[in-house]
Coordinates of N, CA and C in Angstrom, one line a residue:
X1 N 0.8 -1.2 0.0 CA 0.0 0.0 0.0 C 0.9 1.2 0.0
X2 N 0.6 2.2 -0.9 CA 1.3 3.4 -0.9 C 1.1 4.2 0.4
X3 N 2.1 4.9 0.9 CA 2.0 5.7 2.1 C 1.7 7.2 1.6
X4 N 0.6 7.8 2.1 CA 0.4 9.2 1.8 C 1.5 10.1 2.4
X5 N 1.9 11.1 1.6 CA 2.9 12.0 2.1 C 2.6 13.4 1.6
X6 N 3.1 14.4 2.3 CA 3.1 15.8 1.9 C 4.5 16.3 2.1
X7 N 4.9 17.3 1.3 CA 6.2 17.9 1.5 C 6.1 19.2 2.1
X8 N 7.0 19.5 3.1 CA 7.1 20.8 3.7 C 8.6 21.2 3.4
X9 N 8.8 22.0 2.4 CA 10.2 22.3 2.0 C 10.3 23.7 1.4
X10 N 11.5 24.1 1.3 CA 11.8 25.4 0.7 C 11.8 25.2 -0.8
X11 N 11.1 26.1 -1.5 CA 11.1 26.0 -3.0 C 12.5 26.4 -3.5
X12 N 12.8 26.2 -4.7 CA 14.1 26.5 -5.3 C 14.2 28.0 -5.5
X13 N 14.8 28.6 -4.5 CA 15.0 30.1 -4.5 C 16.2 30.5 -3.7
X14 N 16.7 31.7 -3.9 CA 17.8 32.2 -3.2 C 17.4 32.5 -1.8
X15 N 18.2 32.1 -0.8 CA 17.9 32.4 0.6 C 18.2 33.9 0.9
X16 N 17.7 34.2 2.1 CA 17.8 35.6 2.6 C 18.3 35.5 4.0
X17 N 18.7 36.6 4.6 CA 19.1 36.7 6.0 C 17.9 37.2 6.8
X18 N 17.7 36.6 7.9 CA 16.7 37.0 8.9 C 16.7 36.1 10.1
X19 N 15.9 36.3 11.0 CA 15.8 35.4 12.2 C 15.2 34.1 11.7
X20 N 15.5 33.0 12.4 CA 14.9 31.7 12.0 C 13.4 31.8 11.9
X21 N 12.7 32.5 12.8 CA 11.3 32.5 12.8 C 10.8 33.3 11.5
X22 N 11.4 34.4 11.2 CA 11.1 35.1 10.0 C 11.3 34.3 8.7
X23 N 12.4 33.5 8.7 CA 12.6 32.7 7.5 C 11.6 31.6 7.4
X24 N 11.3 30.9 8.5 CA 10.3 29.9 8.4 C 8.9 30.4 8.0
X25 N 8.6 31.6 8.4 CA 7.3 32.2 8.0 C 7.4 32.5 6.5
X26 N 8.5 33.2 6.1 CA 8.6 33.6 4.7 C 8.5 32.4 3.7
X27 N 9.2 31.3 4.0 CA 9.3 30.2 3.2 C 8.3 29.1 3.5
X28 N 7.3 29.4 4.3 CA 6.2 28.5 4.6 C 6.6 27.2 5.1
X29 N 7.6 27.2 6.1 CA 8.0 25.9 6.7 C 7.8 26.0 8.2
X30 N 6.9 26.8 8.7 CA 6.6 27.0 10.1 C 5.7 25.9 10.6
X31 N 5.3 26.1 11.9 CA 4.4 25.1 12.5 C 3.1 25.0 11.8
X32 N 2.6 26.1 11.4 CA 1.3 26.1 10.7 C 1.4 25.2 9.4
X33 N 2.4 25.4 8.7 CA 2.6 24.6 7.4 C 2.7 23.1 7.7
X34 N 3.4 22.8 8.8 CA 3.6 21.3 9.2 C 2.2 20.8 9.6
X35 N 1.5 21.5 10.4 CA 0.1 21.0 10.8 C -0.8 20.9 9.6
X36 N -0.8 21.8 8.7 CA -1.6 21.8 7.5 C -1.2 20.5 6.7
X37 N 0.1 20.3 6.5 CA 0.5 19.1 5.7 C 0.0 17.8 6.4
X38 N 0.1 17.7 7.7 CA -0.3 16.5 8.4 C -1.8 16.3 8.2
X39 N -2.6 17.4 8.4 CA -4.0 17.3 8.2 C -4.4 16.9 6.8
X40 N -3.7 17.4 5.8 CA -3.9 17.0 4.4 C -3.7 15.5 4.2
X41 N -2.6 15.0 4.8 CA -2.3 13.5 4.7 C -3.4 12.7 5.4
X42 N -3.8 13.1 6.6 CA -4.8 12.4 7.3 C -6.2 12.4 6.6
X43 N -6.5 13.4 5.9 CA -7.7 13.4 5.1 C -7.7 12.4 4.0
X44 N -6.5 12.1 3.5 CA -6.4 11.1 2.4 C -6.4 9.7 2.8
X45 N -6.3 9.4 4.1 CA -6.2 8.0 4.6 C -7.6 7.4 4.6

């Protein structure tokens, strides 16, 4: 059986300097993005 998965990753782009929190927010890899990805996977099960 295939395992459902979602990716939480930085798109192919040049990085910038900022605090870790600001970078996670900018590149959408913060806690909200992780929870959203998990919820999307659980909906597909």
